[in-house]
Amino acid sequence: MPSLARLYNIDDLRLAAKRRLPKGIFEYVDRGTEGETSLRENRAAFERIRFLPRVLAETATRSLGTTLFGKTQLLPMAIAPMSPSGLLWHQGELALARAAASMGIPYTSPTESMTVLERVAGAGGRLWFQLYIWKDRRHAYELLQRVERAGYEALVVTVDTATIPNREFNSRNGFAMPIRPSIRAGLDVLRHPRWLFGVLGRYVMEEGLPKAANHPEGYRNAIFAEPPDDATRIAPDTTWDDVRDLRRKWNGPLIVKGILRADDAKKAVQLGADGIVVSNHGARNFDSAISSIDALPAIADAVGEKATVLLDSGIRRGSDIAKAIAHGAKAVLIGRAALYGLAVGGEAGARHALKLLASELDKTLGYAGCPNLSSLGRDLLVKK
Ligand SMILES: Cc1cc2nc3c(=O)[nH]c(=O)nc-3n(C[C@H](O)[C@H](O)[C@H](O)COP(=O)(O)O)c2cc1C
């Protein structure tokens, strides 16, 4: 493992992850869709925003603490749902959950996890569960009951995946899901023996090929195989009625993830959502989507008082988190930034990524003249 202390920012972690992972897996994580316009825009939009810093503002003692869904935490972050994180590190989902717990922030366990949700619950800390509505709603609702029984605090329903994303490079690399064995993918894996033995080999020795662990009996397809039928595919006919039904069935905080329009945000809140995630899915779905940071102000203005507004997509620096909060988000979900850390050093690597972001956020507050997150406001920002 490279010394984490010499990896000074998320870009360093990204490059270290690139060396460690087979190309197909790295690109599955790192890249966008089609021409990657949205991926570039996610960064460009953050970079267009600058601070008008306030000086001599008594910021010697600073707090990054916030309250999310009635619970206080020391950092305004949660880990985004990302599947299959277990492909980057042996039992990567558990490692991410433990890293989050050690930093006192929620971990969002994805539907398409390689580690079963009941086992992730054992990692401790604050746990949210991300739900994709499956074509067969009965299976989705049974899953929901398991989530409740396992004690998850909040439900995050993802609503921005109306169709299968066009990730051309995955197909080119032979790493479209399910992964189809090919000479190209095989050579790629052989060139990365640390991953082959340290990740895939360990699964095979200990529990067999990684599977869609949360799926119902008979649908736990291995990563190289198709499920027996369409029942556990994301339902293309997901509508607001599903959000309404979920609200009836789930008593805890309900968070709707993948909203980019103020009218959709309002609708989610009218149907009883407690939170929304302003997100373009990290530019992994719709290549012509607006960046979430550009979409945020209108949404925060529309629902900011009535629901908890979260944001993700493109966060690579603590200053990005400050920009999101200044624009009206309460906290952010950390996506690839945590995965790069995970790929490099498991739990310790993911924690390193979170600590880097926290330290950068703290410095941003100091420079911007803010002793705490609630003093971040739009008056501190300008757009280039
Ligand atoms: C490898 C990977 C897998 C993901 N899987 C899911 C998923 O299963 N469900 C979901 O709602 N979002 C998923 N996402 C999107 C993230 O939750 C989040 O919206 C996105 O990563 C944020 O953008 P960022 O990575 O640029 O920070 C995934 C993202 C990545 C990178």
XYZ file of N, CA, C and O in Angstrom, residues 97-175:
316
model
N -18.218 1.487 5.253
C -19.132 1.728 6.378
C -18.325 2.001 7.656
O -18.687 2.871 8.449
N -17.242 1.248 7.835
C -16.427 1.447 9.056
C -15.708 2.784 9.010
O -15.579 3.464 10.040
N -15.231 3.169 7.822
C -14.554 4.477 7.702
C -15.549 5.586 8.050
O -15.228 6.526 8.789
N -16.772 5.455 7.527
C -17.796 6.472 7.817
C -18.087 6.508 9.315
O -18.123 7.583 9.925
N -18.251 5.320 9.921
C -18.570 5.266 11.361
C -17.453 5.928 12.170
O -17.728 6.664 13.120
N -16.209 5.700 11.752
C -15.100 6.258 12.543
C -15.035 7.777 12.427
O -14.458 8.438 13.276
N -15.643 8.314 11.383
C -15.670 9.780 11.225
C -17.021 10.347 11.696
O -17.289 11.544 11.537
N -17.886 9.476 12.166
C -19.183 9.920 12.698
C -20.150 10.394 11.632
O -21.028 11.226 11.899
N -20.022 9.867 10.410
C -20.950 10.296 9.340
C -21.714 9.077 8.809
O -21.241 7.948 8.940
N -22.894 9.280 8.207
C -23.656 8.136 7.693
C -22.993 7.488 6.474
O -22.347 8.165 5.670
N -23.202 6.194 6.370
C -22.816 5.427 5.175
C -24.100 4.990 4.490
O -25.008 4.477 5.148
N -24.189 5.180 3.177
C -25.382 4.747 2.450
C -25.094 3.422 1.756
O -24.284 3.360 0.830
N -25.762 2.401 2.226
C -25.555 1.052 1.699
C -26.408 0.887 0.440
O -27.612 1.109 0.477
N -25.793 0.521 -0.699
C -26.584 0.463 -1.939
C -27.368 -0.833 -2.110
O -26.935 -1.890 -1.643
N -28.491 -0.749 -2.810
C -29.258 -1.950 -3.163
C -28.354 -3.002 -3.786
O -28.374 -4.159 -3.413
N -27.526 -2.552 -4.750
C -26.720 -3.508 -5.509
C -25.366 -3.747 -4.836
O -24.318 -3.690 -5.459
N -25.408 -3.993 -3.537
C -24.188 -4.212 -2.763
C -23.694 -5.651 -2.937
O -24.482 -6.559 -3.170
N -22.384 -5.824 -2.780
C -21.836 -7.185 -2.766
C -21.794 -7.744 -1.346
O -21.469 -8.905 -1.156
N -22.066 -6.890 -0.364
C -22.149 -7.356 1.033
C -23.597 -7.183 1.479
O -24.184 -6.111 1.297
N -24.142 -8.240 2.051
C -25.565 -8.241 2.374
C -25.867 -7.178 3.439
O -25.058 -6.923 4.334
N -27.011 -6.526 3.324
C -27.319 -5.350 4.150
C -27.298 -5.668 5.644
O -26.924 -4.823 6.453
N -27.667 -6.887 6.029
C -27.678 -7.238 7.462
C -26.244 -7.256 7.990
O -25.996 -6.914 9.137
N -25.293 -7.659 7.149
C -23.893 -7.696 7.591
C -23.337 -6.275 7.678
O -22.595 -5.937 8.588
N -23.716 -5.426 6.708
C -23.266 -4.025 6.737
C -23.777 -3.363 8.022
O -23.062 -2.581 8.656
N -24.992 -3.735 8.427
C -25.570 -3.136 9.643
C -24.666 -3.388 10.850
O -24.616 -2.582 11.774
N -23.927 -4.504 10.825
C -23.027 -4.840 11.931
C -21.815 -3.922 12.011
O -21.081 -3.953 13.000
N -21.578 -3.133 10.957
C -20.402 -2.240 10.961
C -20.574 -1.105 11.966
O -19.621 -0.433 12.329
N -21.809 -0.889 12.418
C -22.068 0.183 13.396
C -22.142 1.528 12.708
O -22.125 1.626 11.472
N -22.243 2.572 13.508
C -22.351 3.921 12.947
C -23.735 4.188 12.403
O -24.666 3.394 12.576
N -23.866 5.318 11.745
C -25.165 5.697 11.178
C -25.288 5.107 9.790
O -24.415 5.314 8.941
N -26.399 4.415 9.536
C -26.548 3.733 8.254
C -27.823 4.169 7.539
O -28.899 4.173 8.138
N -27.648 4.547 6.285
C -28.791 4.809 5.417
C -28.816 3.691 4.373
O -27.784 3.052 4.114
N -29.986 3.462 3.789
C -30.061 2.432 2.741
C -30.587 3.050 1.451
O -31.595 3.748 1.463
N -29.874 2.778 0.355
C -30.320 3.294 -0.952
C -31.148 2.234 -1.661
O -30.703 1.088 -1.818
N -32.323 2.627 -2.093
C -33.227 1.685 -2.761
C -33.414 2.056 -4.230
O -33.700 3.216 -4.552
N -33.233 1.057 -5.097
C -33.741 1.170 -6.467
C -35.063 0.424 -6.479
O -35.166 -0.676 -5.933
N -36.074 1.021 -7.112
C -37.354 0.319 -7.222
C -37.192 -0.743 -8.307
O -36.898 -0.412 -9.457
N -37.353 -1.997 -7.920
C -37.245 -3.086 -8.883
C -38.558 -3.261 -9.650
O -39.636 -2.884 -9.154
N -38.413 -3.889 -10.828
C -39.613 -4.121 -11.651
C -40.674 -4.859 -10.858
O -41.851 -4.519 -10.908
N -40.270 -5.895 -10.130
C -41.236 -6.601 -9.292
C -41.274 -5.909 -7.931
O -40.394 -6.095 -7.084
N -42.300 -5.088 -7.750
C -42.377 -4.276 -6.529
C -42.418 -5.137 -5.263
O -41.960 -4.715 -4.210
N -42.976 -6.360 -5.396
C -43.045 -7.202 -4.180
C -41.653 -7.454 -3.621
O -41.426 -7.390 -2.423
N -40.702 -7.722 -4.528
C -39.321 -7.952 -4.069
C -38.756 -6.680 -3.440
O -38.051 -6.726 -2.436
N -39.056 -5.536 -4.043
C -38.530 -4.259 -3.515
C -39.072 -4.023 -2.099
O -38.338 -3.606 -1.198
N -40.357 -4.331 -1.900
C -40.941 -4.068 -0.578
C -40.461 -5.067 0.469
O -40.329 -4.732 1.644
N -40.181 -6.306 0.009
C -39.596 -7.275 0.962
C -38.212 -6.794 1.406
O -37.843 -6.899 2.574
N -37.491 -6.245 0.434
C -36.157 -5.708 0.754
C -36.296 -4.586 1.792
O -35.539 -4.509 2.763
N -37.300 -3.761 1.575
C -37.537 -2.639 2.484
C -37.787 -3.130 3.921
O -37.283 -2.550 4.897
N -38.518 -4.217 4.021
C -38.789 -4.767 5.369
C -37.499 -5.241 6.026
O -37.284 -5.049 7.221
N -36.620 -5.843 5.205
C -35.317 -6.292 5.769
C -34.517 -5.084 6.235
O -33.857 -5.122 7.272
N -34.573 -4.016 5.445
C -33.820 -2.790 5.786
C -34.305 -2.263 7.136
O -33.515 -1.912 8.010
N -35.622 -2.266 7.319
C -36.199 -1.771 8.574
C -35.786 -2.668 9.742
O -35.344 -2.182 10.786
N -35.897 -3.981 9.508
C -35.543 -4.930 10.590
C -34.075 -4.789 10.978
O -33.716 -4.922 12.151
N -33.226 -4.504 10.008
C -31.782 -4.401 10.284
C -31.433 -3.085 10.976
O -30.287 -2.888 11.369
N -32.412 -2.177 11.098
C -32.200 -0.967 11.894
C -31.616 0.220 11.144
O -31.061 1.123 11.771
N -31.743 0.224 9.820
C -31.242 1.395 9.076
C -32.053 2.627 9.460
O -33.270 2.546 9.680
N -31.338 3.771 9.477
C -31.971 5.002 9.970
C -32.824 5.685 8.897
O -33.917 6.174 9.176
N -32.303 5.743 7.673
C -32.991 6.514 6.622
C -33.001 5.729 5.318
O -32.127 4.885 5.077
N -33.999 6.045 4.491
C -34.102 5.401 3.179
C -33.837 6.439 2.093
O -34.439 7.516 2.096
N -32.932 6.099 1.185
C -32.593 6.994 0.073
C -33.105 6.319 -1.198
O -32.594 5.263 -1.583
N -34.121 6.889 -1.823
C -34.630 6.255 -3.047
C -34.079 7.013 -4.255
O -34.193 8.233 -4.352
N -33.432 6.271 -5.136
C -32.790 6.894 -6.306
C -33.783 6.935 -7.461
O -34.350 5.901 -7.833
N -33.961 8.136 -8.027
C -35.036 8.312 -9.018
C -34.519 8.804 -10.382
O -35.311 9.182 -11.228
N -33.190 8.778 -10.566
C -32.640 9.390 -11.786
C -32.115 8.368 -12.799
O -31.304 8.689 -13.646
N -32.609 7.127 -12.690
C -32.062 6.098 -13.585
C -33.203 5.500 -14.404
O -33.529 4.319 -14.280
N -33.786 6.357 -15.257
C -34.982 5.956 -16.008
C -34.650 4.920 -17.080
O -35.527 4.190 -17.543
N -33.394 4.858 -17.479
C -33.002 3.889 -18.510
C -31.547 3.490 -18.280
O -30.867 4.094 -17.450
N -31.090 2.481 -19.023
C -29.711 2.001 -18.799
C -28.725 3.029 -19.354
O -28.825 3.428 -20.515
N -27.774 3.475 -18.537
C -26.855 4.517 -19.028
C -25.938 4.012 -20.133
O -25.614 2.829 -20.193
N -25.538 4.951 -20.968
C -24.735 4.617 -22.152
C -23.248 4.740 -21.839
O -22.603 5.695 -22.247
N -22.713 3.771 -21.102
C -21.293 3.823 -20.719
C -20.482 3.023 -21.725
O -20.130 1.866 -21.506
N -20.166 3.690 -22.848
C -19.558 2.985 -23.984
C -18.219 2.360 -23.596
O -17.869 1.268 -24.023
N -17.455 3.095 -22.742
C -16.108 2.618 -22.412
C -16.163 1.325 -21.612
O -15.272 0.497 -21.699
N -17.220 1.114 -20.827
C -17.358 -0.158 -20.095
C -17.431 -1.318 -21.079
O -16.800 -2.345 -20.880
N -18.227 -1.129 -22.117
C -18.372 -2.191 -23.103
C -17.037 -2.418 -23.800
O -16.608 -3.553 -24.019
N -16.354 -1.317 -24.120
C -15.056 -1.429 -24.797
C -14.053 -2.204 -23.943
O -13.294 -3.007 -24.436
N -14.045 -1.963 -22.638
C -13.101 -2.626 -21.730
C -13.511 -4.042 -21.350
O -12.772 -4.738 -20.670
N -14.725 -4.417 -21.725
C -15.222 -5.729 -21.311
C -15.711 -5.726 -19.876
O -15.773 -6.769 -19.227
N -16.066 -4.527 -19.340
C -16.509 -4.455 -17.942
C -17.926 -3.912 -17.802
O -18.280 -3.372 -16.770
